[in-house]
């Protein structure tokens, strides 16, 4: 008895020591994190029809008070039209070893409600269990069950029919094996009929994978241990593009997905015109002069007149494009409905047009699973070529396909099927910003001149954002842009293109200005910054928001769009001057100075030039940023360009 | 000769600007500036009935003119109505759109979504609240949205601040507040107008041709179209014990410093309890107990204040929660105050849960020091010219109004804050350095304040004196006080631009 007691004492001391050691290890290993996922286990059972049952089991350890605060409730999102979800069990393992049941079949409460929403009002719902107060080192364990899919279904029969996926008999899933919190172990297991030929692929990492068979089923098991969050970098690509993920699908190829998408909308009649739409198309195209003109008129009409606000069509919502009657009467819808309206109008005008699926700002991998979050459309020209149109992303944009979506995957819904394709890089010169300044410096330090900015493509839209306010604010907004150069600036006159007809010509804004005491004269010296050296209309130059002090990047990054900035400054000096700074040390008083960095995807070039005979100084610069999505290896070029562009704000020093 | 050069320059510039379109428009005159939309009518009424119920009625008729009012860039296309079905019943009396050609389109059923308001998310106690999201359909230029609804309430308390000024003009705004003369409700507004009917049982006011609200920085807090209607229950803090919080309260004591201990408790509640910004009116002014808030880890700011006081009490402090309405009851235009008051060694301390701006406090900055000569060489080192930048005083009180945001054409009133900022610096210049140009600005803006800046050199000593005084918080109306506004802009420009100047270096 005494020996047993001693043994128990030793054992408890050992276990206690081990636990304390483990706690210390946890504290050190996960320092700075708020919660630790001990395990996250998902089991999926797919039926012949495609209906799937998903059981999830997680246990989360609170590492600090923030973790406790963040876990005061657990929620599950679902669409009641296509999925059923339930909490099975929620319990708290207190740090002192006691276990409290928050919810099970006999205890607790589940809140079920329409989730807070803006812009998309489809009645997406949420179930919630209130966990309440937690202390650091408490652990939260919960099990949930889901039946169904993330989309609604057209036809409904027996109870479970609405949970069968729209592409009947098929299944797909995208499983992130990454997390914003550390995860000790994550497993994903799926049981499918062997005849379904499930294909899967692991991206950006490795998973431990096992396969086994049970009768006519194959069970795939994927797991990963010790998942640590990556260090976030500004403007980096989506986590799904960078970190480990698993994609599974039973769809055989993209062609079948494309044909399904075509069929489901044609069957519903999404693109059948109605007399009111046909009449509207006729009215709109009265002045159209060419095929491209007609496409442009219809795209801009849909972009500007079908506002982005989603109301539910009931069964079928989520992947079925609203029909013409609903779109034209409601004058609102989400991306797919805007795309549907445009396809209908183009077809009413005699064009061949189809809806498309795409994934905004995330890569679509080469496996035919539903990796889509956005819908657009295509039109076929007489020469047989397809043109992409996006009525959701081009209100107030002169483009018909937003170049902010370049280097992005898309799948056309065609009767004969289509392959996954990628949009090309849009040339930087299609998104130019040109700034011209012609000015004269007076001997009292006043500078007086004319400053013009003009832009195209995505840069046009960015410059034009100054008019995306109430009309009564335009004048003041335009002045503030000049006051950012110097608050003492006095504007004599401003003219600009008509923003209400934005599609007709690139935006142009011209200022006539005067800035007293802008130039400093000191003895033989003259000191000032060329007006175009300031970040005038910085709103259109997203690259200036990058921090060039960051010397290295681990991951790829993205800018808004490819871009070219050209500035030209003509400065009439009061007398003959020589250039002191900027200059090459070895070549003092040279008539010109050039600063340049020529990278593959980012380049900068500027020239300061003095023409002493005509008392003229010119300052020209060109910035070229060739892409939207960059590799980490492009960063050095990109940051050098940003650095040099910012250096243009440095004063120029001249001497008599 | 100079003219000749200028012509060449312009020709060069025009050649380079070849692609610039000639189709530019001058800025529109004020009369051609079109609003995005215009409310034809807003009718609002608050009624407290004798039977312990109340009603809120609202009607709007708004005509949309410009695309901005219709598309996702604006907010005219949707209406959100917050209510609490536990004691409030929402009835949509009518909702439709009259299209430009006169066609009436009744808003479809699917366009009404009764959802959880985001303010009530992640807290079981508030999960019964609802927000009716109404998506107005059939919107096009020159269409008119009509919405009329009523909220019937099994409760009588109101806490309403009504701003008749909207982000587009309002042709007619009708406001009616009605309550039994036996109750002590408060009604207030800044700008009485002929025709207003005010009595012991309410107010009726009609305003027409209300201009659109300003959207400029540095605006005064209230417009002359603001009305208040308050009828609220008295609040009295009652201490409750939270057994579940006992250990935590003990753990928050680090040492014997009692003031720090009380601060730790208050800060713990602020940082670690989720906050739901639900209006108290929607909760019928019912607050949770400290225990409810602690155990759910969520609550309103007032719930958190009560929890804070309970935990302070458990720690042995004499603590209470201020009646949040005290200030409102004193003066209608003052904000609510959420504060917990506690005593340490007999001395009263206050923990403010939400800081309020108190205009009565004069912000003062006073600095007198010697600065090292840390000038920035303009080229290389040594450089013929250096830039000297006066550092900002290490104080959160420094004057931060940005002159680049004050346009010459401003029409919105400008709220000017109080300040007394005095800076005196001495800088010993190196032997070969001299100030290029002394600075001497003196400016007085009548009824606003004054500024004096001087940068001078005597021998090798540079003296920088900067004084800015605005005795009282004031509002400048740039239309009626144009000269004051322009002088103030100049004063602010000089105050800011004189923070940097240049030093030259001799070769001697």
PDB file of C-alpha atoms in Angstrom, chain A residues 453-544:
ATOM      1  CA  UNK A 453      -2.924  65.790 -65.831  1.00  0.00           C
ATOM      2  CA  UNK A 454      -4.379  63.239 -68.208  1.00  0.00           C
ATOM      3  CA  UNK A 455      -4.782  59.500 -67.754  1.00  0.00           C
ATOM      4  CA  UNK A 456      -6.183  56.336 -69.302  1.00  0.00           C
ATOM      5  CA  UNK A 457      -7.426  52.898 -68.286  1.00  0.00           C
ATOM      6  CA  UNK A 458      -7.253  52.090 -64.588  1.00  0.00           C
ATOM      7  CA  UNK A 459      -5.200  55.235 -63.995  1.00  0.00           C
ATOM      8  CA  UNK A 460      -7.986  57.250 -65.611  1.00  0.00           C
ATOM      9  CA  UNK A 461     -10.441  55.705 -63.136  1.00  0.00           C
ATOM     10  CA  UNK A 462      -8.117  56.515 -60.240  1.00  0.00           C
ATOM     11  CA  UNK A 463      -7.688  60.178 -61.277  1.00  0.00           C
ATOM     12  CA  UNK A 464     -11.415  60.389 -61.933  1.00  0.00           C
ATOM     13  CA  UNK A 465     -12.151  59.289 -58.379  1.00  0.00           C
ATOM     14  CA  UNK A 466     -11.859  62.967 -57.487  1.00  0.00           C
ATOM     15  CA  UNK A 467     -15.314  63.302 -59.078  1.00  0.00           C
ATOM     16  CA  UNK A 468     -16.746  60.316 -57.219  1.00  0.00           C
ATOM     17  CA  UNK A 469     -18.203  62.679 -54.660  1.00  0.00           C
ATOM     18  CA  UNK A 470     -21.135  65.064 -54.665  1.00  0.00           C
ATOM     19  CA  UNK A 471     -20.830  67.583 -57.479  1.00  0.00           C
ATOM     20  CA  UNK A 472     -20.775  70.405 -54.936  1.00  0.00           C
ATOM     21  CA  UNK A 473     -17.475  69.015 -53.625  1.00  0.00           C
ATOM     22  CA  UNK A 474     -15.636  68.793 -56.942  1.00  0.00           C
ATOM     23  CA  UNK A 475     -14.246  72.314 -56.864  1.00  0.00           C
ATOM     24  CA  UNK A 476     -12.883  71.953 -53.368  1.00  0.00           C
ATOM     25  CA  UNK A 477     -11.462  68.479 -54.092  1.00  0.00           C
ATOM     26  CA  UNK A 478      -9.630  69.804 -57.132  1.00  0.00           C
ATOM     27  CA  UNK A 479      -8.173  72.669 -55.122  1.00  0.00           C
ATOM     28  CA  UNK A 480      -7.069  70.359 -52.301  1.00  0.00           C
ATOM     29  CA  UNK A 481      -5.050  68.307 -54.768  1.00  0.00           C
ATOM     30  CA  UNK A 482      -3.088  71.482 -55.608  1.00  0.00           C
ATOM     31  CA  UNK A 483      -2.857  72.576 -51.962  1.00  0.00           C
ATOM     32  CA  UNK A 484      -1.145  69.267 -51.206  1.00  0.00           C
ATOM     33  CA  UNK A 485       1.753  70.533 -53.333  1.00  0.00           C
ATOM     34  CA  UNK A 486       1.801  73.772 -51.361  1.00  0.00           C
ATOM     35  CA  UNK A 487      -0.980  75.168 -49.154  1.00  0.00           C
ATOM     36  CA  UNK A 488      -0.070  78.657 -50.370  1.00  0.00           C
ATOM     37  CA  UNK A 489      -1.058  77.802 -53.941  1.00  0.00           C
ATOM     38  CA  UNK A 490      -3.579  80.091 -55.586  1.00  0.00           C
ATOM     39  CA  UNK A 491      -5.609  78.590 -58.409  1.00  0.00           C
ATOM     40  CA  UNK A 492      -6.569  81.004 -61.140  1.00  0.00           C
ATOM     41  CA  UNK A 493      -8.605  78.558 -63.220  1.00  0.00           C
ATOM     42  CA  UNK A 494      -9.395  74.850 -63.445  1.00  0.00           C
ATOM     43  CA  UNK A 495     -10.905  73.041 -66.402  1.00  0.00           C
ATOM     44  CA  UNK A 496     -11.680  69.346 -66.795  1.00  0.00           C
ATOM     45  CA  UNK A 497     -13.338  66.836 -69.061  1.00  0.00           C
ATOM     46  CA  UNK A 498     -17.009  66.011 -68.516  1.00  0.00           C
ATOM     47  CA  UNK A 499     -17.100  63.235 -65.959  1.00  0.00           C
ATOM     48  CA  UNK A 500     -20.743  62.446 -66.666  1.00  0.00           C
ATOM     49  CA  UNK A 501     -19.601  61.188 -70.085  1.00  0.00           C
ATOM     50  CA  UNK A 502     -16.521  59.435 -68.776  1.00  0.00           C
ATOM     51  CA  UNK A 503     -16.433  56.794 -71.493  1.00  0.00           C
ATOM     52  CA  UNK A 504     -15.899  59.334 -74.276  1.00  0.00           C
ATOM     53  CA  UNK A 505     -12.348  60.464 -73.595  1.00  0.00           C
ATOM     54  CA  UNK A 506      -9.480  60.106 -71.123  1.00  0.00           C
ATOM     55  CA  UNK A 507      -9.785  62.368 -68.115  1.00  0.00           C
ATOM     56  CA  UNK A 508      -7.933  65.677 -68.384  1.00  0.00           C
ATOM     57  CA  UNK A 509      -7.688  68.331 -65.702  1.00  0.00           C
ATOM     58  CA  UNK A 510      -5.839  71.615 -66.220  1.00  0.00           C
ATOM     59  CA  UNK A 511      -4.885  74.081 -63.520  1.00  0.00           C
ATOM     60  CA  UNK A 512      -3.611  77.610 -63.909  1.00  0.00           C
ATOM     61  CA  UNK A 513      -1.824  78.360 -60.673  1.00  0.00           C
ATOM     62  CA  UNK A 514       0.522  80.654 -58.801  1.00  0.00           C
ATOM     63  CA  UNK A 515       2.468  79.906 -55.614  1.00  0.00           C
ATOM     64  CA  UNK A 516       4.034  82.854 -53.786  1.00  0.00           C
ATOM     65  CA  UNK A 517       7.407  82.325 -52.069  1.00  0.00           C
ATOM     66  CA  UNK A 518       7.739  78.894 -53.611  1.00  0.00           C
ATOM     67  CA  UNK A 519      11.338  79.359 -54.732  1.00  0.00           C
ATOM     68  CA  UNK A 520      14.125  80.303 -52.351  1.00  0.00           C
ATOM     69  CA  UNK A 521      16.825  82.640 -53.614  1.00  0.00           C
ATOM     70  CA  UNK A 522      20.010  82.894 -51.587  1.00  0.00           C
ATOM     71  CA  UNK A 523      22.841  84.872 -53.035  1.00  0.00           C
ATOM     72  CA  UNK A 524      23.833  83.050 -56.180  1.00  0.00           C
ATOM     73  CA  UNK A 525      21.710  80.034 -55.342  1.00  0.00           C
ATOM     74  CA  UNK A 526      18.170  79.106 -56.242  1.00  0.00           C
ATOM     75  CA  UNK A 527      16.352  76.246 -54.545  1.00  0.00           C
ATOM     76  CA  UNK A 528      13.011  74.624 -55.362  1.00  0.00           C
ATOM     77  CA  UNK A 529      11.220  71.344 -56.195  1.00  0.00           C
ATOM     78  CA  UNK A 530       9.819  70.994 -59.701  1.00  0.00           C
ATOM     79  CA  UNK A 531       6.023  70.974 -59.438  1.00  0.00           C
ATOM     80  CA  UNK A 532       5.861  67.549 -61.107  1.00  0.00           C
ATOM     81  CA  UNK A 533       8.292  66.183 -58.530  1.00  0.00           C
ATOM     82  CA  UNK A 534       5.498  66.311 -55.936  1.00  0.00           C
ATOM     83  CA  UNK A 535       3.118  63.390 -55.653  1.00  0.00           C
ATOM     84  CA  UNK A 536       0.372  65.282 -57.438  1.00  0.00           C
ATOM     85  CA  UNK A 537      -2.718  63.026 -57.771  1.00  0.00           C
ATOM     86  CA  UNK A 538      -1.055  60.413 -55.635  1.00  0.00           C
ATOM     87  CA  UNK A 539      -4.453  58.696 -55.527  1.00  0.00           C
ATOM     88  CA  UNK A 540      -3.609  57.336 -58.993  1.00  0.00           C
ATOM     89  CA  UNK A 541      -0.114  56.153 -58.071  1.00  0.00           C
ATOM     90  CA  UNK A 542      -0.628  53.229 -55.753  1.00  0.00           C
ATOM     91  CA  UNK A 543       3.049  52.274 -55.923  1.00  0.00           C
ATOM     92  CA  UNK A 544       3.905  55.326 -53.801  1.00  0.00           C
TER      93      UNK A 544
END
